[in-house]
Amino acid sequence: MNKVLHLDTSIQTSNSVSRQLSAAIVDKLKAPDSRLEVSYRDLAPHPLPHITMPVFAVFVQGVDASTLSPEQQADAVDARMARRRFQRAQH
C-alpha cells in the first residue's frame, strides 16, 4: 500500500475519539513506509456538495459548465477535485 485517503467526519475536533483513532491508524501505516502518500480531507468544515441534476449533467452529459449558476459551478469544481482525490488514492 502506498496511498491512503484519510477522511475525518466528526464535528468535534480535539475531543473526537474517531479523529484520534484515524490519526493513530495513519501514523501506524506511515511508520514502516515513509513513502506513503496521505491525502486528507476534513468533511466537517468542508463537506462534499450534493450533486444536483445540473451539476450531474456537466459530468455525465458533457453540458457546458458555464450554464451553471456560480454556486453550482463552485460545487462542480469541488466535486471534481474530490473525485480526483478518490481516484488518486485508488491507484
N, CA, C and O atoms as a DFTB+ gen file, in Angstrom:
364 C
 N C O
     1  1       0.850      -1.172       0.000
     2  2       0.000       0.000       0.000
     3  2       0.894       1.232       0.000
     4  3       1.787       1.362       0.838
     5  1       0.645       2.149      -0.959
     6  2       1.447       3.361      -0.979
     7  2       0.619       4.635      -0.945
     8  3       1.172       5.734      -0.974
     9  1      -0.714       4.496      -0.882
    10  2      -1.594       5.655      -0.797
    11  2      -2.711       5.392       0.204
    12  3      -3.251       4.289       0.295
    13  1      -3.041       6.446       0.953
    14  2      -4.135       6.366       1.914
    15  2      -4.981       7.624       1.766
    16  3      -4.456       8.736       1.700
    17  1      -6.277       7.438       1.715
    18  2      -7.199       8.564       1.731
    19  2      -7.747       8.652       3.154
    20  3      -8.505       7.785       3.590
    21  1      -7.362       9.697       3.868
    22  2      -7.740       9.884       5.271
    23  2      -8.860      10.906       5.332
    24  3      -8.659      12.076       5.005
    25  1     -10.043      10.464       5.751
    26  2     -11.198      11.337       5.875
    27  2     -11.595      11.444       7.336
    28  3     -11.715      10.435       8.031
    29  1     -11.798      12.661       7.793
    30  2     -12.384      12.892       9.111
    31  2     -13.770      13.461       8.900
    32  3     -13.993      14.259       7.989
    33  1     -14.712      13.041       9.756
    34  2     -16.098      13.494       9.585
    35  2     -16.715      14.036      10.856
    36  3     -17.785      14.642      10.800
    37  1     -16.089      13.844      11.985
    38  2     -16.674      14.269      13.250
    39  2     -16.713      15.789      13.359
    40  3     -15.757      16.472      12.992
    41  1     -17.824      16.310      13.866
    42  2     -17.914      17.759      14.075
    43  2     -17.124      18.186      15.312
    44  3     -16.865      19.371      15.520
    45  1     -16.753      17.215      16.114
    46  2     -15.885      17.518      17.255
    47  2     -14.449      17.579      16.748
    48  3     -14.088      16.890      15.794
    49  1     -13.651      18.390      17.381
    50  2     -12.259      18.473      16.932
    51  2     -11.367      17.706      17.894
    52  3     -11.187      16.499      17.729
    53  1     -10.816      18.357      18.870
    54  2      -9.846      17.696      19.752
    55  2     -10.471      16.633      20.646
    56  3      -9.754      15.769      21.150
    57  1     -11.774      16.667      20.856
    58  2     -12.429      15.677      21.721
    59  2     -12.938      14.457      20.970
    60  3     -13.557      13.577      21.568
    61  1     -12.690      14.396      19.684
    62  2     -13.225      13.317      18.866
    63  2     -12.375      12.057      18.974
    64  3     -11.187      12.065      18.653
    65  1     -12.992      10.992      19.425
    66  2     -12.299       9.705      19.515
    67  2     -12.010       9.168      18.117
    68  3     -10.943       8.604      17.877
    69  1     -12.949       9.338      17.199
    70  2     -12.737       8.810      15.847
    71  2     -11.590       9.544      15.141
    72  3     -10.848       8.930      14.375
    73  1     -11.438      10.849      15.391
    74  2     -10.317      11.589      14.806
    75  2      -8.990      11.086      15.382
    76  3      -8.015      10.906      14.652
    77  1      -8.968      10.864      16.683
    78  2      -7.749      10.358      17.322
    79  2      -7.413       8.972      16.790
    80  3      -6.252       8.675      16.507
    81  1      -8.428       8.128      16.655
    82  2      -8.212       6.768      16.160
    83  2      -7.731       6.768      14.714
    84  3      -6.788       6.053      14.375
    85  1      -8.373       7.567      13.856
    86  2      -7.953       7.574      12.447
    87  2      -6.539       8.132      12.300
    88  3      -5.771       7.649      11.467
    89  1      -6.186       9.141      13.098
    90  2      -4.821       9.683      13.049
    91  2      -3.807       8.632      13.504
    92  3      -2.732       8.510      12.917
    93  1      -4.150       7.875      14.547
    94  2      -3.255       6.830      15.043
    95  2      -3.061       5.726      13.993
    96  3      -1.959       5.203      13.828
    97  1      -4.134       5.385      13.297
    98  2      -4.041       4.358      12.254
    99  2      -3.133       4.838      11.124
   100  3      -2.277       4.087      10.657
   101  1      -3.311       6.078      10.684
   102  2      -2.476       6.618       9.617
   103  2      -1.017       6.672      10.066
   104  3      -0.120       6.320       9.300
   105  1      -0.775       7.111      11.302
   106  2       0.604       7.140      11.828
   107  2       1.219       5.748      11.832
   108  3       2.390       5.577      11.491
   109  1       0.427       4.760      12.217
   110  2       0.936       3.379      12.252
   111  2       1.248       2.874      10.839
   112  3       2.226       2.155      10.633
   113  1       0.422       3.250       9.884
   114  2       0.668       2.859       8.496
   115  2       1.904       3.548       7.929
   116  3       2.636       2.962       7.131
   117  1       2.134       4.794       8.342
   118  2       3.274       5.551       7.828
   119  2       4.598       5.123       8.447
   120  3       5.649       5.292       7.829
   121  1       4.565       4.577       9.644
   122  2       5.804       4.245      10.360
   123  2       6.748       3.355       9.540
   124  3       7.924       3.697       9.419
   125  1       6.295       2.241       8.977
   126  2       7.227       1.395       8.232
   127  2       7.461       1.854       6.787
   128  3       8.348       1.331       6.113
   129  1       6.683       2.817       6.310
   130  2       6.793       3.234       4.908
   131  2       6.739       4.755       4.805
   132  3       5.660       5.342       4.729
   133  1       7.894       5.378       4.805
   134  2       7.956       6.842       4.756
   135  2       7.489       7.389       3.405
   136  3       7.247       8.588       3.273
   137  1       7.363       6.523       2.412
   138  2       6.912       6.952       1.084
   139  2       5.388       6.969       0.967
   140  3       4.846       7.352      -0.070
   141  1       4.705       6.556       2.022
   142  2       3.248       6.503       1.997
   143  2       2.683       7.896       1.725
   144  3       3.013       8.862       2.413
   145  1       1.836       7.977       0.721
   146  2       1.207       9.245       0.352
   147  2      -0.174       9.317       1.014
   148  3      -1.034       8.469       0.777
   149  1      -0.367      10.339       1.842
   150  2      -1.636      10.502       2.547
   151  2      -2.365      11.715       1.983
   152  3      -1.838      12.827       1.964
   153  1      -3.578      11.473       1.527
   154  2      -4.454      12.555       1.086
   155  2      -5.508      12.721       2.170
   156  3      -6.152      11.749       2.565
   157  1      -5.688      13.946       2.652
   158  2      -6.549      14.187       3.805
   159  2      -7.654      15.178       3.457
   160  3      -7.431      16.160       2.748
   161  1      -8.840      14.901       3.970
   162  2      -9.947      15.859       3.878
   163  2     -10.777      15.764       5.137
   164  3     -11.153      14.677       5.577
   165  1     -11.053      16.916       5.707
   166  2     -11.919      17.010       6.883
   167  2     -13.299      17.404       6.372
   168  3     -13.513      18.536       5.939
   169  1     -14.224      16.462       6.427
   170  2     -15.549      16.689       5.872
   171  2     -16.458      17.524       6.773
   172  3     -17.509      17.983       6.326
   173  1     -16.072      17.729       8.032
   174  2     -16.912      18.541       8.907
   175  2     -16.941      20.003       8.437
   176  3     -18.025      20.540       8.208
   177  1     -15.785      20.661       8.289
   178  2     -15.841      22.042       7.805
   179  2     -15.891      22.143       6.277
   180  3     -16.224      23.198       5.737
   181  1     -15.565      21.059       5.585
   182  2     -15.521      21.067       4.121
   183  2     -16.303      19.873       3.565
   184  3     -15.712      18.961       2.986
   185  1     -17.634      19.877       3.740
   186  2     -18.414      18.728       3.259
   187  2     -18.445      18.686       1.741
   188  3     -18.291      19.702       1.063
   189  1     -18.646      17.494       1.234
   190  2     -18.830      17.354      -0.206
   191  2     -20.206      17.895      -0.570
   192  3     -21.172      17.653       0.154
   193  1     -20.312      18.613      -1.664
   194  2     -21.617      19.158      -2.046
   195  2     -22.533      18.043      -2.547
   196  3     -22.080      17.011      -3.042
   197  1     -23.817      18.282      -2.404
   198  2     -24.783      17.372      -3.001
   199  2     -24.730      17.580      -4.509
   200  3     -24.650      18.713      -4.982
   201  1     -24.773      16.518      -5.237
   202  2     -24.722      16.621      -6.691
   203  2     -26.149      16.838      -7.203
   204  3     -27.001      15.954      -7.115
   205  1     -26.381      18.018      -7.729
   206  2     -27.684      18.354      -8.289
   207  2     -27.749      17.890      -9.744
   208  3     -26.726      17.546     -10.335
   209  1     -28.935      17.881     -10.308
   210  2     -29.089      17.456     -11.702
   211  2     -28.254      18.310     -12.664
   212  3     -27.615      17.752     -13.556
   213  1     -28.237      19.642     -12.518
   214  2     -27.412      20.429     -13.450
   215  2     -25.919      20.100     -13.337
   216  3     -25.230      20.026     -14.355
   217  1     -25.415      19.905     -12.127
   218  2     -24.000      19.566     -11.945
   219  2     -23.739      18.164     -12.491
   220  3     -22.718      17.925     -13.136
   221  1     -24.655      17.246     -12.232
   222  2     -24.543      15.893     -12.750
   223  2     -24.483      15.906     -14.283
   224  3     -23.727      15.145     -14.888
   225  1     -25.283      16.772     -14.898
   226  2     -25.309      16.857     -16.358
   227  2     -23.958      17.297     -16.911
   228  3     -23.560      16.866     -17.993
   229  1     -23.260      18.144     -16.184
   230  2     -21.923      18.564     -16.617
   231  2     -20.988      17.360     -16.656
   232  3     -20.213      17.202     -17.600
   233  1     -21.059      16.511     -15.628
   234  2     -20.169      15.357     -15.545
   235  2     -20.548      14.258     -16.529
   236  3     -19.680      13.686     -17.187
   237  1     -21.819      13.966     -16.630
   238  2     -22.248      12.786     -17.386
   239  2     -22.598      13.103     -18.836
   240  3     -22.267      12.336     -19.741
   241  1     -23.256      14.213     -19.051
   242  2     -23.751      14.519     -20.384
   243  2     -22.885      15.539     -21.119
   244  3     -23.165      15.878     -22.268
   245  1     -21.841      16.027     -20.465
   246  2     -20.961      16.976     -21.118
   247  2     -21.547      18.361     -21.305
   248  3     -21.101      19.118     -22.167
   249  1     -22.553      18.698     -20.494
   250  2     -23.155      20.028     -20.565
   251  2     -22.099      21.071     -20.209
   252  3     -21.266      20.839     -19.333
   253  1     -22.131      22.199     -20.875
   254  2     -21.180      23.283     -20.650
   255  2     -21.367      23.842     -19.233
   256  3     -22.460      24.279     -18.873
   257  1     -20.298      23.827     -18.438
   258  2     -20.366      24.278     -17.048
   259  2     -20.691      25.763     -16.933
   260  3     -21.136      26.215     -15.878
   261  1     -20.476      26.529     -18.004
   262  2     -20.774      27.965     -17.932
   263  2     -22.272      28.230     -17.850
   264  3     -22.689      29.351     -17.562
   265  1     -23.087      27.202     -18.101
   266  2     -24.535      27.360     -17.981
   267  2     -25.004      27.251     -16.538
   268  3     -26.167      27.524     -16.243
   269  1     -24.113      26.855     -15.637
   270  2     -24.464      26.701     -14.220
   271  2     -24.396      28.045     -13.499
   272  3     -23.710      28.970     -13.934
   273  1     -25.116      28.128     -12.401
   274  2     -25.023      29.310     -11.546
   275  2     -23.639      29.313     -10.894
   276  3     -22.979      28.274     -10.860
   277  1     -23.188      30.454     -10.378
   278  2     -21.883      30.485      -9.705
   279  2     -21.777      29.460      -8.565
   280  3     -20.728      28.845      -8.374
   281  1     -22.867      29.283      -7.814
   282  2     -22.851      28.297      -6.720
   283  2     -22.711      26.877      -7.268
   284  3     -21.956      26.072      -6.724
   285  1     -23.432      26.574      -8.337
   286  2     -23.343      25.251      -8.952
   287  2     -21.959      25.026      -9.558
   288  3     -21.428      23.917      -9.498
   289  1     -21.376      26.073     -10.142
   290  2     -20.031      25.951     -10.689
   291  2     -19.032      25.625      -9.580
   292  3     -18.149      24.786      -9.762
   293  1     -19.173      26.293      -8.424
   294  2     -18.287      26.010      -7.288
   295  2     -18.475      24.570      -6.814
   296  3     -17.502      23.886      -6.496
   297  1     -19.730      24.111      -6.766
   298  2     -20.000      22.724      -6.376
   299  2     -19.377      21.750      -7.370
   300  3     -18.836      20.718      -6.976
   301  1     -19.453      22.076      -8.646
   302  2     -18.881      21.203      -9.678
   303  2     -17.366      21.121      -9.533
   304  3     -16.787      20.043      -9.667
   305  1     -16.730      22.242      -9.264
   306  2     -15.270      22.249      -9.069
   307  2     -14.908      21.413      -7.851
   308  3     -13.981      20.605      -7.902
   309  1     -15.641      21.606      -6.750
   310  2     -15.357      20.858      -5.526
   311  2     -15.576      19.359      -5.741
   312  3     -14.775      18.540      -5.290
   313  1     -16.649      19.007      -6.423
   314  2     -16.933      17.595      -6.689
   315  2     -15.858      16.987      -7.587
   316  3     -15.436      15.850      -7.377
   317  1     -15.418      17.749      -8.587
   318  2     -14.369      17.250      -9.495
   319  2     -13.070      17.015      -8.727
   320  3     -12.400      16.002      -8.929
   321  1     -12.717      17.949      -7.850
   322  2     -11.482      17.807      -7.080
   323  2     -11.576      16.617      -6.129
   324  3     -10.609      15.871      -5.972
   325  1     -12.731      16.437      -5.497
   326  2     -12.914      15.300      -4.592
   327  2     -12.818      13.989      -5.356
   328  3     -12.206      13.031      -4.883
   329  1     -13.421      13.948      -6.537
   330  2     -13.359      12.728      -7.350
   331  2     -11.917      12.405      -7.732
   332  3     -11.510      11.244      -7.700
   333  1     -11.152      13.423      -8.089
   334  2      -9.743      13.199      -8.437
   335  2      -8.959      12.672      -7.238
   336  3      -8.107      11.796      -7.389
   337  1      -9.239      13.194      -6.065
   338  2      -8.551      12.693      -4.863
   339  2      -8.869      11.226      -4.632
   340  3      -7.973      10.431      -4.348
   341  1     -10.142      10.862      -4.753
   342  2     -10.523       9.467      -4.578
   343  2      -9.841       8.588      -5.609
   344  3      -9.352       7.507      -5.282
   345  1      -9.807       9.046      -6.852
   346  2      -9.184       8.253      -7.908
   347  2      -7.685       8.108      -7.682
   348  3      -7.138       7.024      -7.890
   349  1      -7.007       9.175      -7.261
   350  2      -5.567       9.087      -6.989
   351  2      -5.282       8.136      -5.831
   352  3      -4.263       7.446      -5.825
   353  1      -6.176       8.103      -4.861
   354  2      -5.961       7.222      -3.714
   355  2      -6.132       5.748      -4.099
   356  3      -5.622       4.862      -3.413
   357  1      -6.837       5.492      -5.180
   358  2      -7.054       4.105      -5.610
   359  2      -5.879       3.550      -6.396
   360  3      -5.708       2.332      -6.445
   361  1      -5.071       4.386      -7.008
   362  2      -4.002       3.904      -7.896
   363  2      -2.657       3.979      -7.239
   364  3      -1.651       3.613      -7.847
